[in-house]
Amino acid sequence: MGASGKGEFSRRWCVLSDGVLSYYENERAVTPNGEIRASEIVCLAVPPPDTHGFEHTFEVYTEGERLYLFGLESAEQAHEWVKCIAKAFVPPLAEDLLARDFERLGRLPYKAGLSLQRAQEGWFSLSGSELRAVFPEGPCEEPLQLRKLQELSIQGDSENQVLVLVERRRTLYIQGERRLDFMGWLGAIQKAAASLGDTLSEQQLGDSDIPVIVYRCVDYITQCGLTSEGIYRKCGQTSKTQRLLESLRQDARSVHLKEGEQHVDDVSSALKRFLRDLPDGLFTRTQRLAWLEASEIEDEEEKVSRYRELLVRLPPVNRATVKALISHLYCVQCFSDTNQMNVHNLAIVFGPTLFQTDGQDYKAGRVVEDLINHYVVVFSVDEEELRKQREEITAIVKMRVAGTASGTQHAGDFICTVYLEEKKAETEQHIKVIPASMTAEELTLEILDRRNVGIREKDYWTCFEVNEREEAERPLHFAEKVLPILHGLGTDSHLVVKKHQAMEAMLLYLASRVGDTKHGMMKFREDRSLLGLGLPSGGFHDRYFILNSSCLRLYKEVRSHRPEKEWPVKSLKVYLGVKKKLRPPTCWGFTVVHETEKHEKQQWYLCCDTQMELREWFATFLFVQHDGLVWPSEPSRVSRAVPEVRLGSVSLIPLRGSENEMRRSVAAFTSDPLSVSGSPCLWTGAGDLAGYLPSIPQ
């Protein structure tokens, strides 16, 4: 039916009144040939022009797995029909969805948040790359930005399919209760989640508004090419570079660059080609000249200030991409002794690339050189961000050097030992951490897959860093990079994957509380062996603490106005447990470690009066340290036995045949497919609509 032409349609007179769309042989007929009740409509779709032979068409899906197709030559008439039908079947709670034009609108069973026991019915509208939703328990949700999804997949078998949408802070499960309209939603959402064009803002985007294509290339070169001689100066093979770039442009999320399969020079050339070919350029056509002129300012402080002003004027995606790229080049030049690419050499390469010049204008190279040299100031990089960046890069290089020297692994393959549930010989598992950007969540899933451990709902499997000497353990945040942790593990520490028994209670606490702060009394003790100072008795003492999004403050008592100590919260590592030789006053304690700018470690011990109090403090630490994202979205933690067709980073169940074939396969369900003709629409009353509708001959 998707390829229907005008000749296949028959003319019918239709009337929309009192929630019923009736169609007649002609306008004089008294008895309708059939009718569609608004209560039976589950989806209303507006496909692109000329999809079905008419200039403007729309589709109506019903609960009985039937599809009705309508078409008009007039955009205004089509819009009025769509608006009236939408008003007829959308309930008052979802009326906000009608405020904007849409490609699809309808109701679907879903699960979301912590309520995963049973499906509820929600209302959804798809507009461009935004999916809006209204759920029974609340107002209109913030729209999901489909091109910024972390994951888009189908799970389950062919009879019980679930469409999974994963955004940074939430997960949505849409169930395929009715195959016909579900397949329509699936195709439309997949299309909306893909890159729409060649400009930066039309690309698939990551959390920080950085195009996935840029992130993929930069991440791979960071892992595998920092010490490659002539990186970015050398060109890759033209044919391989072109194929790689085409794959990245088509669907960057599904492209996984692996050492041995792609050469660093091919990847670097693909990135340069992408940036050079941007229609508007990275610095935009309207602002490009201002950047070049700024490079000629003689006073260094004035010039840097001008760069900062211009940076703010860039579109958000361009600004985020410039920062990500310069941050990467800053790291590349740190290894210029090995790769021979100092700041000047990188500027020679990237000046013409980013400003899309022929290489004759020296000012383009000077801008890039200035941005790298003044990276910290221009982009307002704080000490904590810079420290984490250096730690990750140092860990990558050290592990690669160690692997090459030992001869036991290929470059890029970093081996670590992880235990399942407890440290025993029979639970030991050796993992090649490929790529170096592997997260704790990915490592956890890898271990469970190797051991054939099934993951059920509310199984909070987590990777823990265990410090035997301190008798403490730290559950790694799911997005935490594994490599820096491995690099910092001592001989008395190891990694173990096990269930986080307190996670459900912590998530429930976070969902019910108001605000992102925590305060209260705790028993406190400093590690005198590290600090050379401490409380008079060296034991535990009552202290009042306030934890907020920026820092942890310690007060001598509740009435104190000035804190005795204060620590930046994001630089703290919090371990569950306190070693017994310190004689903690309760068994519900945790150890806090802070590393100063001089890489000196400071350590404190805190004890709570109850287990619940400990969980509340620990949950708040996780919440403020990771911007509210304490636990990953559920999809990646359920059954992973899915076919090898991919969209994004997760497998998809294949759709058999084209959209046209899919539509033909359900033709048996559709005894009266209809089309609205180009005849004038007749108003019969407030909210009612009438006009001619032709049907396809049976």
PDB file of N, CA and C in Angstrom, residues 423-503:
ATOM      1  N   LYS A 423      36.980 -12.995  45.567  1.00  0.00           N
ATOM      2  CA  LYS A 423      38.331 -13.256  45.083  1.00  0.00           C
ATOM      3  C   LYS A 423      38.717 -14.705  45.364  1.00  0.00           C
ATOM      4  N   LYS A 424      38.573 -15.535  44.339  1.00  0.00           N
ATOM      5  CA  LYS A 424      38.980 -16.932  44.410  1.00  0.00           C
ATOM      6  C   LYS A 424      39.542 -17.323  43.050  1.00  0.00           C
ATOM      7  N   ALA A 425      40.395 -18.336  43.053  1.00  0.00           N
ATOM      8  CA  ALA A 425      41.030 -18.756  41.806  1.00  0.00           C
ATOM      9  C   ALA A 425      40.003 -19.148  40.752  1.00  0.00           C
ATOM     10  N   GLU A 426      38.949 -19.833  41.185  1.00  0.00           N
ATOM     11  CA  GLU A 426      37.957 -20.315  40.216  1.00  0.00           C
ATOM     12  C   GLU A 426      37.053 -19.196  39.682  1.00  0.00           C
ATOM     13  N   THR A 427      37.063 -18.021  40.317  1.00  0.00           N
ATOM     14  CA  THR A 427      36.240 -16.910  39.817  1.00  0.00           C
ATOM     15  C   THR A 427      37.076 -15.888  39.053  1.00  0.00           C
ATOM     16  N   GLU A 428      38.351 -16.167  38.875  1.00  0.00           N
ATOM     17  CA  GLU A 428      39.246 -15.227  38.213  1.00  0.00           C
ATOM     18  C   GLU A 428      38.975 -15.188  36.714  1.00  0.00           C
ATOM     19  N   GLN A 429      38.970 -13.990  36.158  1.00  0.00           N
ATOM     20  CA  GLN A 429      38.730 -13.828  34.723  1.00  0.00           C
ATOM     21  C   GLN A 429      39.691 -12.780  34.179  1.00  0.00           C
ATOM     22  N   HIS A 430      40.419 -13.150  33.122  1.00  0.00           N
ATOM     23  CA  HIS A 430      41.334 -12.202  32.484  1.00  0.00           C
ATOM     24  C   HIS A 430      40.628 -11.543  31.309  1.00  0.00           C
ATOM     25  N   ILE A 431      40.679 -10.232  31.270  1.00  0.00           N
ATOM     26  CA  ILE A 431      39.979  -9.472  30.247  1.00  0.00           C
ATOM     27  C   ILE A 431      40.964  -8.595  29.489  1.00  0.00           C
ATOM     28  N   LYS A 432      40.860  -8.640  28.163  1.00  0.00           N
ATOM     29  CA  LYS A 432      41.574  -7.667  27.346  1.00  0.00           C
ATOM     30  C   LYS A 432      40.682  -6.444  27.219  1.00  0.00           C
ATOM     31  N   VAL A 433      41.104  -5.354  27.808  1.00  0.00           N
ATOM     32  CA  VAL A 433      40.291  -4.149  27.808  1.00  0.00           C
ATOM     33  C   VAL A 433      40.481  -3.434  26.474  1.00  0.00           C
ATOM     34  N   ILE A 434      39.602  -3.696  25.530  1.00  0.00           N
ATOM     35  CA  ILE A 434      39.682  -3.074  24.214  1.00  0.00           C
ATOM     36  C   ILE A 434      38.328  -2.436  23.918  1.00  0.00           C
ATOM     37  N   PRO A 435      38.223  -1.157  23.670  1.00  0.00           N
ATOM     38  CA  PRO A 435      39.309  -0.194  23.608  1.00  0.00           C
ATOM     39  C   PRO A 435      39.686   0.325  24.992  1.00  0.00           C
ATOM     40  N   ALA A 436      40.641   1.234  25.000  1.00  0.00           N
ATOM     41  CA  ALA A 436      41.109   1.774  26.275  1.00  0.00           C
ATOM     42  C   ALA A 436      40.057   2.627  26.954  1.00  0.00           C
ATOM     43  N   SER A 437      39.009   2.975  26.235  1.00  0.00           N
ATOM     44  CA  SER A 437      37.954   3.805  26.821  1.00  0.00           C
ATOM     45  C   SER A 437      36.870   2.962  27.478  1.00  0.00           C
ATOM     46  N   MET A 438      37.108   1.668  27.691  1.00  0.00           N
ATOM     47  CA  MET A 438      36.094   0.804  28.301  1.00  0.00           C
ATOM     48  C   MET A 438      35.622   1.364  29.637  1.00  0.00           C
ATOM     49  N   THR A 439      34.321   1.345  29.847  1.00  0.00           N
ATOM     50  CA  THR A 439      33.738   1.829  31.092  1.00  0.00           C
ATOM     51  C   THR A 439      33.509   0.674  32.064  1.00  0.00           C
ATOM     52  N   ALA A 440      33.220   1.024  33.309  1.00  0.00           N
ATOM     53  CA  ALA A 440      32.956   0.004  34.328  1.00  0.00           C
ATOM     54  C   ALA A 440      31.725  -0.819  33.965  1.00  0.00           C
ATOM     55  N   GLU A 441      30.735  -0.189  33.375  1.00  0.00           N
ATOM     56  CA  GLU A 441      29.540  -0.924  32.973  1.00  0.00           C
ATOM     57  C   GLU A 441      29.874  -1.951  31.891  1.00  0.00           C
ATOM     58  N   GLU A 442      30.654  -1.538  30.900  1.00  0.00           N
ATOM     59  CA  GLU A 442      31.036  -2.449  29.818  1.00  0.00           C
ATOM     60  C   GLU A 442      31.861  -3.617  30.354  1.00  0.00           C
ATOM     61  N   LEU A 443      32.754  -3.337  31.293  1.00  0.00           N
ATOM     62  CA  LEU A 443      33.559  -4.395  31.891  1.00  0.00           C
ATOM     63  C   LEU A 443      32.664  -5.370  32.666  1.00  0.00           C
ATOM     64  N   THR A 444      31.703  -4.837  33.397  1.00  0.00           N
ATOM     65  CA  THR A 444      30.774  -5.681  34.159  1.00  0.00           C
ATOM     66  C   THR A 444      30.010  -6.619  33.231  1.00  0.00           C
ATOM     67  N   LEU A 445      29.467  -6.076  32.159  1.00  0.00           N
ATOM     68  CA  LEU A 445      28.703  -6.893  31.217  1.00  0.00           C
ATOM     69  C   LEU A 445      29.584  -7.934  30.534  1.00  0.00           C
ATOM     70  N   GLU A 446      30.832  -7.563  30.273  1.00  0.00           N
ATOM     71  CA  GLU A 446      31.767  -8.511  29.656  1.00  0.00           C
ATOM     72  C   GLU A 446      32.004  -9.710  30.572  1.00  0.00           C
ATOM     73  N   ILE A 447      32.207  -9.458  31.847  1.00  0.00           N
ATOM     74  CA  ILE A 447      32.432 -10.537  32.816  1.00  0.00           C
ATOM     75  C   ILE A 447      31.200 -11.430  32.907  1.00  0.00           C
ATOM     76  N   LEU A 448      30.033 -10.821  33.011  1.00  0.00           N
ATOM     77  CA  LEU A 448      28.803 -11.604  33.144  1.00  0.00           C
ATOM     78  C   LEU A 448      28.532 -12.423  31.889  1.00  0.00           C
ATOM     79  N   ASP A 449      28.819 -11.852  30.725  1.00  0.00           N
ATOM     80  CA  ASP A 449      28.647 -12.604  29.480  1.00  0.00           C
ATOM     81  C   ASP A 449      29.564 -13.809  29.432  1.00  0.00           C
ATOM     82  N   ARG A 450      30.813 -13.616  29.824  1.00  0.00           N
ATOM     83  CA  ARG A 450      31.781 -14.718  29.781  1.00  0.00           C
ATOM     84  C   ARG A 450      31.396 -15.850  30.722  1.00  0.00           C
ATOM     85  N   ARG A 451      30.769 -15.488  31.829  1.00  0.00           N
ATOM     86  CA  ARG A 451      30.367 -16.492  32.818  1.00  0.00           C
ATOM     87  C   ARG A 451      28.920 -16.953  32.617  1.00  0.00           C
ATOM     88  N   ASN A 452      28.291 -16.466  31.532  1.00  0.00           N
ATOM     89  CA  ASN A 452      26.905 -16.841  31.220  1.00  0.00           C
ATOM     90  C   ASN A 452      25.950 -16.554  32.379  1.00  0.00           C
ATOM     91  N   VAL A 453      26.143 -15.408  33.008  1.00  0.00           N
ATOM     92  CA  VAL A 453      25.282 -14.999  34.113  1.00  0.00           C
ATOM     93  C   VAL A 453      24.147 -14.150  33.554  1.00  0.00           C
ATOM     94  N   GLY A 454      22.928 -14.597  33.738  1.00  0.00           N
ATOM     95  CA  GLY A 454      21.771 -13.836  33.274  1.00  0.00           C
ATOM     96  C   GLY A 454      21.484 -12.667  34.195  1.00  0.00           C
ATOM     97  N   ILE A 455      20.994 -11.588  33.611  1.00  0.00           N
ATOM     98  CA  ILE A 455      20.694 -10.392  34.396  1.00  0.00           C
ATOM     99  C   ILE A 455      19.186 -10.206  34.431  1.00  0.00           C
ATOM    100  N   ARG A 456      18.642 -10.223  35.625  1.00  0.00           N
ATOM    101  CA  ARG A 456      17.211 -10.034  35.787  1.00  0.00           C
ATOM    102  C   ARG A 456      16.917  -8.608  36.233  1.00  0.00           C
ATOM    103  N   GLU A 457      15.643  -8.258  36.164  1.00  0.00           N
ATOM    104  CA  GLU A 457      15.247  -6.925  36.583  1.00  0.00           C
ATOM    105  C   GLU A 457      15.628  -6.708  38.044  1.00  0.00           C
ATOM    106  N   LYS A 458      16.200  -5.539  38.315  1.00  0.00           N
ATOM    107  CA  LYS A 458      16.655  -5.142  39.648  1.00  0.00           C
ATOM    108  C   LYS A 458      17.869  -5.941  40.121  1.00  0.00           C
ATOM    109  N   ASP A 459      18.593  -6.536  39.176  1.00  0.00           N
ATOM    110  CA  ASP A 459      19.912  -7.087  39.488  1.00  0.00           C
ATOM    111  C   ASP A 459      20.930  -5.977  39.259  1.00  0.00           C
ATOM    112  N   TYR A 460      21.403  -5.364  40.315  1.00  0.00           N
ATOM    113  CA  TYR A 460      22.292  -4.210  40.184  1.00  0.00           C
ATOM    114  C   TYR A 460      23.755  -4.666  40.193  1.00  0.00           C
ATOM    115  N   TRP A 461      24.159  -5.359  39.121  1.00  0.00           N
ATOM    116  CA  TRP A 461      25.541  -5.821  39.009  1.00  0.00           C
ATOM    117  C   TRP A 461      26.468  -4.625  38.816  1.00  0.00           C
ATOM    118  N   THR A 462      27.554  -4.621  39.577  1.00  0.00           N
ATOM    119  CA  THR A 462      28.467  -3.482  39.606  1.00  0.00           C
ATOM    120  C   THR A 462      29.899  -3.979  39.727  1.00  0.00           C
ATOM    121  N   CYS A 463      30.817  -3.199  39.183  1.00  0.00           N
ATOM    122  CA  CYS A 463      32.245  -3.492  39.361  1.00  0.00           C
ATOM    123  C   CYS A 463      32.763  -2.705  40.567  1.00  0.00           C
ATOM    124  N   PHE A 464      33.366  -3.405  41.517  1.00  0.00           N
ATOM    125  CA  PHE A 464      33.894  -2.791  42.736  1.00  0.00           C
ATOM    126  C   PHE A 464      35.420  -2.766  42.708  1.00  0.00           C
ATOM    127  N   GLU A 465      35.975  -1.679  43.185  1.00  0.00           N
ATOM    128  CA  GLU A 465      37.414  -1.605  43.466  1.00  0.00           C
ATOM    129  C   GLU A 465      37.591  -1.952  44.942  1.00  0.00           C
ATOM    130  N   VAL A 466      38.276  -3.050  45.229  1.00  0.00           N
ATOM    131  CA  VAL A 466      38.423  -3.541  46.602  1.00  0.00           C
ATOM    132  C   VAL A 466      39.847  -3.283  47.078  1.00  0.00           C
ATOM    133  N   ASN A 467      39.971  -2.599  48.212  1.00  0.00           N
ATOM    134  CA  ASN A 467      41.266  -2.341  48.829  1.00  0.00           C
ATOM    135  C   ASN A 467      41.361  -3.199  50.092  1.00  0.00           C
ATOM    136  N   GLU A 468      42.112  -4.284  50.007  1.00  0.00           N
ATOM    137  CA  GLU A 468      42.183  -5.230  51.120  1.00  0.00           C
ATOM    138  C   GLU A 468      42.872  -4.627  52.336  1.00  0.00           C
ATOM    139  N   ARG A 469      43.876  -3.818  52.114  1.00  0.00           N
ATOM    140  CA  ARG A 469      44.611  -3.243  53.241  1.00  0.00           C
ATOM    141  C   ARG A 469      43.714  -2.307  54.048  1.00  0.00           C
ATOM    142  N   GLU A 470      42.888  -1.531  53.356  1.00  0.00           N
ATOM    143  CA  GLU A 470      41.998  -0.595  54.032  1.00  0.00           C
ATOM    144  C   GLU A 470      40.674  -1.239  54.440  1.00  0.00           C
ATOM    145  N   GLU A 471      40.461  -2.489  54.028  1.00  0.00           N
ATOM    146  CA  GLU A 471      39.212  -3.198  54.321  1.00  0.00           C
ATOM    147  C   GLU A 471      38.011  -2.381  53.841  1.00  0.00           C
ATOM    148  N   ALA A 472      38.133  -1.838  52.641  1.00  0.00           N
ATOM    149  CA  ALA A 472      37.086  -0.986  52.081  1.00  0.00           C
ATOM    150  C   ALA A 472      36.931  -1.291  50.593  1.00  0.00           C
ATOM    151  N   GLU A 473      35.785  -0.931  50.054  1.00  0.00           N
ATOM    152  CA  GLU A 473      35.529  -1.153  48.633  1.00  0.00           C
ATOM    153  C   GLU A 473      34.734   0.017  48.076  1.00  0.00           C
ATOM    154  N   ARG A 474      34.942   0.252  46.792  1.00  0.00           N
ATOM    155  CA  ARG A 474      34.265   1.369  46.136  1.00  0.00           C
ATOM    156  C   ARG A 474      33.545   0.869  44.890  1.00  0.00           C
ATOM    157  N   PRO A 475      32.212   0.984  44.842  1.00  0.00           N
ATOM    158  CA  PRO A 475      31.495   0.634  43.611  1.00  0.00           C
ATOM    159  C   PRO A 475      31.798   1.681  42.541  1.00  0.00           C
ATOM    160  N   LEU A 476      32.335   1.240  41.428  1.00  0.00           N
ATOM    161  CA  LEU A 476      32.680   2.177  40.368  1.00  0.00           C
ATOM    162  C   LEU A 476      31.407   2.718  39.714  1.00  0.00           C
ATOM    163  N   HIS A 477      31.422   3.995  39.406  1.00  0.00           N
ATOM    164  CA  HIS A 477      30.306   4.551  38.641  1.00  0.00           C
ATOM    165  C   HIS A 477      30.308   3.910  37.262  1.00  0.00           C
ATOM    166  N   PHE A 478      29.114   3.631  36.735  1.00  0.00           N
ATOM    167  CA  PHE A 478      29.034   2.835  35.506  1.00  0.00           C
ATOM    168  C   PHE A 478      29.754   3.480  34.324  1.00  0.00           C
ATOM    169  N   ALA A 479      29.882   4.830  34.312  1.00  0.00           N
ATOM    170  CA  ALA A 479      30.537   5.503  33.192  1.00  0.00           C
ATOM    171  C   ALA A 479      32.021   5.743  33.446  1.00  0.00           C
ATOM    172  N   GLU A 480      32.518   5.301  34.589  1.00  0.00           N
ATOM    173  CA  GLU A 480      33.922   5.523  34.940  1.00  0.00           C
ATOM    174  C   GLU A 480      34.829   4.702  34.037  1.00  0.00           C
ATOM    175  N   LYS A 481      35.914   5.316  33.561  1.00  0.00           N
ATOM    176  CA  LYS A 481      36.861   4.616  32.698  1.00  0.00           C
ATOM    177  C   LYS A 481      37.665   3.614  33.532  1.00  0.00           C
ATOM    178  N   VAL A 482      37.835   2.416  32.995  1.00  0.00           N
ATOM    179  CA  VAL A 482      38.519   1.351  33.723  1.00  0.00           C
ATOM    180  C   VAL A 482      40.028   1.548  33.735  1.00  0.00           C
ATOM    181  N   LEU A 483      40.566   2.053  32.621  1.00  0.00           N
ATOM    182  CA  LEU A 483      42.018   2.095  32.464  1.00  0.00           C
ATOM    183  C   LEU A 483      42.744   2.894  33.546  1.00  0.00           C
ATOM    184  N   PRO A 484      42.321   4.130  33.865  1.00  0.00           N
ATOM    185  CA  PRO A 484      43.013   4.851  34.936  1.00  0.00           C
ATOM    186  C   PRO A 484      42.941   4.127  36.276  1.00  0.00           C
ATOM    187  N   ILE A 485      41.848   3.412  36.519  1.00  0.00           N
ATOM    188  CA  ILE A 485      41.716   2.672  37.769  1.00  0.00           C
ATOM    189  C   ILE A 485      42.719   1.524  37.812  1.00  0.00           C
ATOM    190  N   LEU A 486      42.828   0.801  36.705  1.00  0.00           N
ATOM    191  CA  LEU A 486      43.799  -0.294  36.638  1.00  0.00           C
ATOM    192  C   LEU A 486      45.211   0.220  36.865  1.00  0.00           C
ATOM    193  N   HIS A 487      45.494   1.353  36.247  1.00  0.00           N
ATOM    194  CA  HIS A 487      46.831   1.923  36.374  1.00  0.00           C
ATOM    195  C   HIS A 487      47.154   2.277  37.823  1.00  0.00           C
ATOM    196  N   GLY A 488      46.122   2.669  38.607  1.00  0.00           N
ATOM    197  CA  GLY A 488      46.361   3.100  39.978  1.00  0.00           C
ATOM    198  C   GLY A 488      46.200   2.020  41.026  1.00  0.00           C
ATOM    199  N   LEU A 489      45.802   0.789  40.619  1.00  0.00           N
ATOM    200  CA  LEU A 489      45.608  -0.283  41.596  1.00  0.00           C
ATOM    201  C   LEU A 489      46.931  -0.712  42.226  1.00  0.00           C
ATOM    202  N   GLY A 490      46.934  -0.834  43.561  1.00  0.00           N
ATOM    203  CA  GLY A 490      48.113  -1.336  44.253  1.00  0.00           C
ATOM    204  C   GLY A 490      48.100  -2.855  44.319  1.00  0.00           C
ATOM    205  N   THR A 491      49.123  -3.429  44.914  1.00  0.00           N
ATOM    206  CA  THR A 491      49.221  -4.890  45.002  1.00  0.00           C
ATOM    207  C   THR A 491      48.166  -5.468  45.933  1.00  0.00           C
ATOM    208  N   ASP A 492      47.617  -4.634  46.813  1.00  0.00           N
ATOM    209  CA  ASP A 492      46.605  -5.123  47.748  1.00  0.00           C
ATOM    210  C   ASP A 492      45.194  -4.727  47.320  1.00  0.00           C
ATOM    211  N   SER A 493      45.031  -4.406  46.043  1.00  0.00           N
ATOM    212  CA  SER A 493      43.718  -4.036  45.522  1.00  0.00           C
ATOM    213  C   SER A 493      43.370  -4.888  44.306  1.00  0.00           C
ATOM    214  N   HIS A 494      42.086  -5.055  44.069  1.00  0.00           N
ATOM    215  CA  HIS A 494      41.630  -5.814  42.909  1.00  0.00           C
ATOM    216  C   HIS A 494      40.227  -5.368  42.525  1.00  0.00           C
ATOM    217  N   LEU A 495      39.768  -5.837  41.373  1.00  0.00           N
ATOM    218  CA  LEU A 495      38.413  -5.542  40.905  1.00  0.00           C
ATOM    219  C   LEU A 495      37.553  -6.786  41.031  1.00  0.00           C
ATOM    220  N   VAL A 496      36.311  -6.595  41.456  1.00  0.00           N
ATOM    221  CA  VAL A 496      35.379  -7.714  41.568  1.00  0.00           C
ATOM    222  C   VAL A 496      34.007  -7.253  41.084  1.00  0.00           C
ATOM    223  N   VAL A 497      33.344  -8.094  40.316  1.00  0.00           N
ATOM    224  CA  VAL A 497      31.993  -7.811  39.835  1.00  0.00           C
ATOM    225  C   VAL A 497      31.007  -8.566  40.709  1.00  0.00           C
ATOM    226  N   LYS A 498      30.078  -7.855  41.309  1.00  0.00           N
ATOM    227  CA  LYS A 498      29.068  -8.480  42.165  1.00  0.00           C
ATOM    228  C   LYS A 498      27.848  -7.574  42.219  1.00  0.00           C
ATOM    229  N   LYS A 499      26.780  -8.052  42.827  1.00  0.00           N
ATOM    230  CA  LYS A 499      25.557  -7.268  42.936  1.00  0.00           C
ATOM    231  C   LYS A 499      25.722  -6.177  43.992  1.00  0.00           C
ATOM    232  N   HIS A 500      25.229  -4.998  43.649  1.00  0.00           N
ATOM    233  CA  HIS A 500      25.231  -3.883  44.602  1.00  0.00           C
ATOM    234  C   HIS A 500      23.939  -3.987  45.412  1.00  0.00           C
ATOM    235  N   GLN A 501      24.051  -4.561  46.599  1.00  0.00           N
ATOM    236  CA  GLN A 501      22.863  -4.882  47.388  1.00  0.00           C
ATOM    237  C   GLN A 501      22.095  -3.648  47.861  1.00  0.00           C
ATOM    238  N   ALA A 502      22.775  -2.512  47.966  1.00  0.00           N
ATOM    239  CA  ALA A 502      22.113  -1.315  48.508  1.00  0.00           C
ATOM    240  C   ALA A 502      21.592  -0.389  47.421  1.00  0.00           C
ATOM    241  N   MET A 503      21.823  -0.699  46.139  1.00  0.00           N
ATOM    242  CA  MET A 503      21.494   0.249  45.079  1.00  0.00           C
ATOM    243  C   MET A 503      20.001   0.556  45.005  1.00  0.00           C
TER     244      MET A 503
END
